[in-house]
Amino acid sequence: MLFQEKIHELLKKEKIPAELLQAPPNPEMGDYALPCFTLGKQYKKAPQEIAKQLQAKFKPNKFIEKIEANGPYLNFYLNKALYNKEIIEARHKKKTQKETIVLDFSQPNIMKPFSIAHLRSTMIGNALYKILKQEGYKVIGVNHLGDWGTQFGKMMYAYETWGNKEDLMKDPMHYMTKLYVKFHKEAENNPSLEDKGREWFARLENGDKKAKAYWELFSKLSLKYYEKTYKRLHVTFDSWAGEAFYEPQLKGTIDLLQKKHLVEKSEGALIINLEKYNLPPCIIQKSDGSTIYATRDLAAAIYRAKAYKFAKNLYVVDVRQSLHFQQVFKTLELAGFPWAKDCIHIPFGTMNFEDGVMSTRKGIIIFLEEVLDKAVERVEKIINEKNPKLKDKKKVAEQVGIAAVVFWDLSHDRVKDITFSWDKVLDFNGETGPYILYTHARAASILRKAKQTKNPNYAKLSTPQEKELLKQITLFEEALQKSADQYKPSILAKYLVALAQAFNDFYEKCPCLTEQDKSLVAARVVLVKKTKETIKQALSLLGLEAPEEM
Ligand code: ARG
């Protein structure tokens, strides 16, 4: 960029538009070329003559080594040593923005297992958390737990009727899932069970002691189990305020909307009529007096605006909830909150399954833990075959296995649906997490062996592979910024694949360990070091760790 600007400065003196500057098709023709065809009017000469005249006028400087007319073109050759050095030695400066971004992500539903379906919200959210922080924002990660709602009533009834504490404590998540499935099966033949569930939930909403104690028990057991998964994935939050947190604020929220004359009564329920905006009504209280998901989201947004004074309030949630968010955001706008426009749904496509739909009610669930375990197991097997003497085998297998699953998810554009298949997730060939990690380990291995880093001559980095690798390194900043602007970790993931490919091409063609020219070796080794650091940093922004050896 800096170098391009130096050429622009020269052009400006002659009032030549900077847009004319091109990248020539082959490097013998310089790093930049100015075609002189359109300058005839200005100079009243043939293009060849103009090129010659400009060559005489423009003097090379510290940044531009040579300026040469070639037919109707004026070619610029950069000072390669300086140019390459700038790239290799550039320090990534963290920006500082003053703005706060609230990021609502992960949000598992209490009493339900952490299924593979929650991987998307958790890991897309986690990557955005890190990427936005790197871009200098103050980010508040909120885990808006699904810890309130009629499902609690159902579980309480099921537990009272069929459950016992001993079995619950042995394996809480599987046991609660079993009870939940049983409830729905029984309710098919006996619809009155639904009423029982509602009664229990009403008891909870009315502050009944026994119901409250059950709620606490089920929540505590679920959270303990989620924490294990979060720890494994290195995911953290600044706030765990879930749906239950807003319970005391719901009445005030409904009152506030009533005062603004937004609330209508419809068949006993309280609704915000959104017909004018082509949206179905936003229900804020059901006819039995209980509140729902939307009421809690309204309260949550109002709370966040006060508590954090956010510049943006982002929701990383499945695209199937986009109507819900349109209703909530519209209601906030009608209520006159100027920040309603800063509430944004960051949708992601649905995770489908090769053998049909997952359903907690039917007990068809793929536990995330199980997916991670399988991936790690497969990696361990490969390590035992290929590199049995590897240090910290267990730890490396864990890092690579998790990277396989997470990178598979993150490398897809989030708005696309993805289909979970064991084969695809565990495929370690191609544009995958293990491939990137392997590339990083390969770079680390070169650095362990090659000690020569003194007096690098960066001008000697001139093969197409070296140039491509240098170029890829300069693109990191841009990929990071695009990822942040579009809230898309996939942009960074795709960049990482391109960088890894450029490095592997370089690795094939440009030896570091056998090359005799010392100042070239030194330059290559420094380039390898820079590449390794860039891969590691980009991976860490995606929430992944990179082992030094694998
Ligand atoms: N727990 C919900 C679910 O799994 C997602 C919550 C999203 N966040 C929000 N503020 N509504 O479907």
XYZ file of C-alpha atoms in Angstrom, residues 177-536:
360
model
C -33.354 -36.153 27.858
C -34.921 -39.533 28.605
C -37.560 -37.930 30.829
C -38.255 -35.272 28.219
C -38.737 -37.883 25.500
C -40.999 -39.919 27.768
C -43.128 -36.888 28.525
C -43.750 -36.203 24.847
C -44.467 -39.829 24.080
C -46.991 -40.117 26.890
C -48.554 -36.781 26.004
C -49.376 -38.076 22.527
C -51.928 -40.442 24.064
C -52.789 -38.267 26.999
C -52.943 -34.573 26.037
C -53.834 -33.587 29.599
C -50.130 -33.933 30.404
C -49.547 -30.692 28.533
C -51.841 -28.989 31.068
C -49.844 -30.537 33.891
C -46.699 -29.097 32.376
C -48.306 -25.686 32.087
C -49.443 -25.867 35.707
C -45.909 -26.562 36.859
C -44.552 -23.720 34.789
C -47.215 -21.391 36.224
C -46.067 -22.462 39.692
C -42.525 -21.541 38.723
C -43.562 -18.159 37.365
C -45.529 -17.507 40.545
C -42.517 -18.188 42.711
C -43.591 -21.570 44.167
C -40.753 -22.898 46.367
C -40.750 -26.474 45.137
C -40.849 -25.455 41.497
C -38.035 -22.981 42.106
C -35.911 -25.676 43.745
C -36.371 -27.990 40.761
C -35.492 -25.153 38.399
C -32.308 -24.528 40.334
C -31.353 -28.188 40.345
C -31.945 -28.706 36.620
C -30.146 -25.480 35.734
C -27.169 -26.198 37.931
C -26.688 -29.683 36.512
C -26.964 -28.428 32.943
C -24.557 -25.550 33.469
C -21.972 -27.800 35.040
C -22.153 -29.965 31.974
C -21.999 -27.047 29.508
C -18.972 -25.635 31.318
C -17.048 -28.767 30.442
C -17.749 -28.289 26.747
C -16.921 -24.577 26.877
C -13.652 -25.334 28.589
C -12.787 -27.878 25.966
C -13.547 -25.395 23.191
C -11.905 -22.471 25.058
C -15.080 -20.422 24.889
C -15.744 -17.765 27.518
C -18.492 -15.246 28.207
C -18.712 -11.942 30.018
C -22.313 -12.505 31.016
C -24.472 -15.551 31.588
C -27.701 -13.598 31.801
C -30.177 -15.999 30.214
C -33.923 -15.835 29.852
C -34.579 -16.375 33.569
C -32.479 -13.323 34.413
C -35.118 -11.080 32.830
C -38.056 -12.605 34.686
C -38.251 -9.759 37.242
C -38.221 -7.217 34.405
C -41.034 -8.653 32.327
C -43.916 -6.898 34.035
C -42.148 -3.560 33.678
C -41.505 -4.287 30.003
C -45.187 -5.018 29.363
C -46.186 -1.875 31.297
C -43.812 0.230 29.275
C -45.249 -1.032 25.991
C -48.748 -0.450 27.312
C -47.925 3.136 28.221
C -46.840 3.682 24.633
C -50.237 2.349 23.496
C -48.684 -0.475 21.545
C -50.426 -3.359 23.279
C -53.691 -4.922 22.122
C -55.749 -7.699 23.668
C -56.468 -10.605 21.378
C -58.297 -13.732 22.580
C -57.056 -13.114 26.068
C -53.438 -12.669 25.005
C -51.455 -9.431 24.866
C -49.981 -8.658 21.474
C -48.265 -5.932 19.488
C -50.063 -5.638 16.195
C -47.501 -5.478 13.380
C -49.879 -5.920 10.466
C -48.871 -2.567 8.979
C -45.333 -3.868 8.657
C -46.381 -7.155 7.107
C -45.381 -9.078 10.180
C -47.417 -11.408 12.374
C -48.281 -9.985 15.804
C -45.598 -10.110 18.468
C -47.192 -11.961 21.401
C -45.902 -10.743 24.755
C -48.268 -12.550 27.114
C -50.233 -15.720 26.494
C -53.889 -16.048 27.441
C -52.923 -18.039 30.555
C -50.882 -15.070 31.737
C -47.461 -16.577 31.064
C -44.778 -14.695 29.197
C -42.878 -16.012 26.242
C -39.534 -15.968 24.449
C -40.230 -12.615 22.727
C -41.115 -10.847 26.003
C -37.792 -11.900 27.425
C -35.931 -10.727 24.338
C -37.607 -7.318 24.556
C -36.608 -7.020 28.202
C -33.075 -8.215 27.398
C -32.531 -5.602 24.677
C -33.785 -2.803 26.926
C -31.556 -4.033 29.733
C -28.488 -4.214 27.462
C -29.049 -0.722 26.099
C -28.991 0.620 29.651
C -26.239 -1.541 31.053
C -23.788 -1.408 28.141
C -24.783 1.600 26.006
C -23.988 -0.557 23.024
C -23.164 0.681 19.534
C -24.332 -2.694 18.236
C -26.340 -5.488 19.788
C -25.725 -8.649 17.754
C -27.557 -11.977 17.887
C -25.809 -15.015 16.453
C -28.846 -17.225 15.966
C -30.241 -19.761 13.482
C -31.839 -18.168 10.402
C -35.131 -19.854 11.281
C -35.555 -17.273 14.022
C -35.316 -14.282 11.704
C -39.053 -13.573 11.870
C -38.846 -13.542 15.655
C -36.069 -10.948 15.547
C -37.896 -8.817 12.994
C -40.874 -8.720 15.363
C -38.757 -7.906 18.392
C -36.735 -5.190 16.626
C -39.865 -3.635 15.098
C -41.544 -3.530 18.514
C -38.494 -1.804 19.997
C -38.513 0.709 17.161
C -42.242 1.436 17.680
C -41.545 1.888 21.372
C -39.292 4.756 20.328
C -35.905 3.342 21.244
C -33.380 5.000 18.931
C -30.976 2.083 19.388
C -33.481 -0.376 17.896
C -31.678 0.120 14.567
C -28.458 -1.131 16.113
C -29.945 -4.507 17.019
C -28.869 -6.956 14.349
C -29.622 -10.606 13.787
C -26.538 -12.442 12.489
C -28.207 -15.499 11.012
C -26.569 -18.780 10.176
C -27.895 -21.617 8.047
C -29.408 -24.708 9.506
C -27.278 -27.686 10.322
C -28.970 -30.617 8.593
C -28.268 -34.261 9.092
C -27.663 -36.895 6.490
C -30.002 -39.351 8.135
C -32.843 -36.951 8.776
C -33.728 -34.370 11.369
C -32.486 -34.161 14.896
C -35.221 -33.830 17.490
C -34.794 -33.541 21.220
C -38.419 -34.511 21.684
C -37.884 -37.790 19.893
C -34.500 -38.318 21.464
C -32.659 -38.153 18.120
C -29.644 -36.104 19.108
C -26.005 -36.013 18.177
C -24.173 -34.849 21.275
C -21.425 -32.370 20.480
C -19.172 -34.105 22.967
C -19.550 -37.331 21.096
C -18.586 -35.671 17.804
C -15.497 -34.126 19.394
C -14.527 -37.435 21.023
C -14.818 -39.297 17.744
C -12.731 -36.703 15.920
C -10.040 -36.820 18.606
C -10.052 -40.620 18.533
C -9.543 -40.652 14.790
C -6.635 -38.235 15.082
C -5.043 -40.360 17.784
C -5.180 -43.357 15.513
C -3.477 -41.455 12.709
C -0.785 -40.162 15.060
C -0.132 -43.668 16.341
C 0.353 -44.859 12.785
C 2.406 -41.987 11.439
C 4.218 -40.394 14.334
C 4.019 -42.687 17.367
C 6.883 -40.949 19.187
C 5.190 -37.547 19.139
C 5.378 -35.596 22.415
C 2.077 -34.747 24.165
C 0.135 -37.062 21.883
C -3.102 -36.683 23.816
C -3.023 -32.929 23.808
C -2.158 -32.713 20.113
C -4.937 -35.163 19.214
C -7.390 -33.009 21.164
C -6.269 -29.828 19.374
C -6.363 -31.379 15.923
C -9.650 -33.184 16.476
C -11.393 -30.061 17.664
C -9.904 -28.050 14.801
C -11.310 -30.610 12.357
C -14.857 -30.164 13.610
C -14.755 -26.425 14.223
C -12.936 -25.448 11.039
C -15.380 -27.540 9.003
C -18.187 -25.430 10.428
C -16.436 -22.045 10.230
C -15.141 -22.428 6.694
C -18.706 -22.461 5.339
C -20.311 -19.111 4.720
C -22.541 -18.840 7.765
C -25.693 -18.048 5.802
C -25.545 -21.377 3.975
C -27.157 -24.522 5.314
C -24.668 -27.248 6.068
C -25.151 -30.955 6.272
C -23.481 -32.838 9.038
C -21.828 -36.010 7.857
C -19.307 -37.953 9.870
C -17.201 -38.523 6.766
C -16.978 -34.865 5.842
C -16.308 -33.664 9.354
C -13.624 -36.254 9.914
C -12.023 -35.909 6.492
C -8.520 -34.601 7.048
C -7.646 -34.023 3.412
C -8.373 -30.862 1.513
C -9.287 -27.508 2.930
C -9.630 -28.616 6.511
C -8.550 -27.679 10.017
C -5.982 -30.491 10.208
C -4.473 -29.310 6.911
C -3.962 -25.808 8.311
C -2.567 -27.148 11.581
C -0.262 -29.457 9.685
C 1.022 -26.520 7.631
C 1.697 -24.614 10.829
C 3.590 -27.564 12.323
C 5.601 -27.877 9.119
C 6.669 -24.232 9.433
C 7.533 -24.796 13.086
C 9.671 -27.758 12.134
C 11.678 -25.694 9.631
C 12.264 -23.069 12.300
C 13.538 -25.677 14.745
C 16.062 -26.959 12.209
C 17.141 -23.796 10.441
C 19.118 -21.556 12.698
C 20.361 -19.161 10.038
C 18.533 -15.843 10.356
C 21.399 -13.359 10.329
C 21.724 -10.773 7.545
C 18.708 -11.753 5.477
C 18.663 -10.383 1.959
C 14.992 -9.834 1.282
C 15.619 -8.739 -2.279
C 16.451 -12.356 -3.067
C 12.896 -13.504 -2.351
C 11.960 -13.392 -5.997
C 10.546 -16.738 -7.149
C 6.810 -16.799 -7.973
C 6.201 -18.906 -4.840
C 7.995 -16.443 -2.582
C 6.133 -13.550 -4.125
C 2.795 -15.269 -3.758
C 3.491 -16.095 -0.122
C 4.501 -12.485 0.602
C 1.342 -11.312 -1.082
C -0.821 -13.663 0.962
C 0.762 -12.318 4.137
C -0.168 -8.773 3.175
C -3.793 -9.923 2.717
C -4.247 -10.919 6.372
C -5.284 -7.442 7.516
C -7.881 -7.195 4.783
C -9.340 -10.635 5.493
C -9.579 -9.778 9.169
C -11.330 -6.511 8.508
C -13.775 -8.053 6.026
C -14.561 -10.804 8.524
C -15.351 -8.182 11.137
C -17.349 -5.927 8.816
C -19.495 -8.730 7.442
C -19.574 -10.707 10.690
C -18.240 -13.698 8.768
C -15.467 -15.862 10.232
C -15.586 -17.863 6.983
C -13.676 -15.052 5.258
C -10.779 -15.518 7.653
C -11.037 -19.305 7.356
C -10.864 -19.152 3.553
C -7.935 -16.761 3.784
C -6.131 -19.281 5.986
C -6.579 -21.962 3.336
C -5.066 -19.667 0.680
C -2.173 -18.781 2.969
C -1.516 -22.440 3.794
C -1.575 -23.325 0.110
C 0.871 -20.548 -0.728
C 3.147 -21.755 2.050
C 3.044 -25.367 0.885
C 3.880 -24.317 -2.687
C 6.777 -22.300 -1.323
C 7.870 -25.285 0.781
C 8.039 -27.499 -2.319
C 10.042 -25.097 -4.455
C 12.154 -23.007 -2.112
C 14.368 -25.048 0.174
C 15.399 -23.480 3.459
C 17.549 -26.253 4.807
C 19.625 -27.289 1.783
C 20.043 -23.928 0.082
C 23.696 -22.737 0.127
C 23.210 -18.974 -0.243
C 23.224 -17.826 3.375
C 21.554 -14.465 2.975
C 18.784 -16.116 0.917
C 18.308 -18.863 3.515
C 18.076 -16.238 6.223
C 15.440 -14.324 4.268
C 13.442 -17.509 3.689
C 13.607 -18.503 7.319
C 12.324 -15.109 8.404
C 9.538 -15.481 5.846
C 8.659 -18.885 7.300
C 8.578 -17.360 10.761
C 6.253 -14.617 9.622
C 3.980 -17.149 7.913
C 3.854 -19.308 11.007
C 2.938 -16.351 13.204
C 0.228 -15.254 10.795
C -1.323 -18.745 10.644
C -1.216 -19.043 14.397
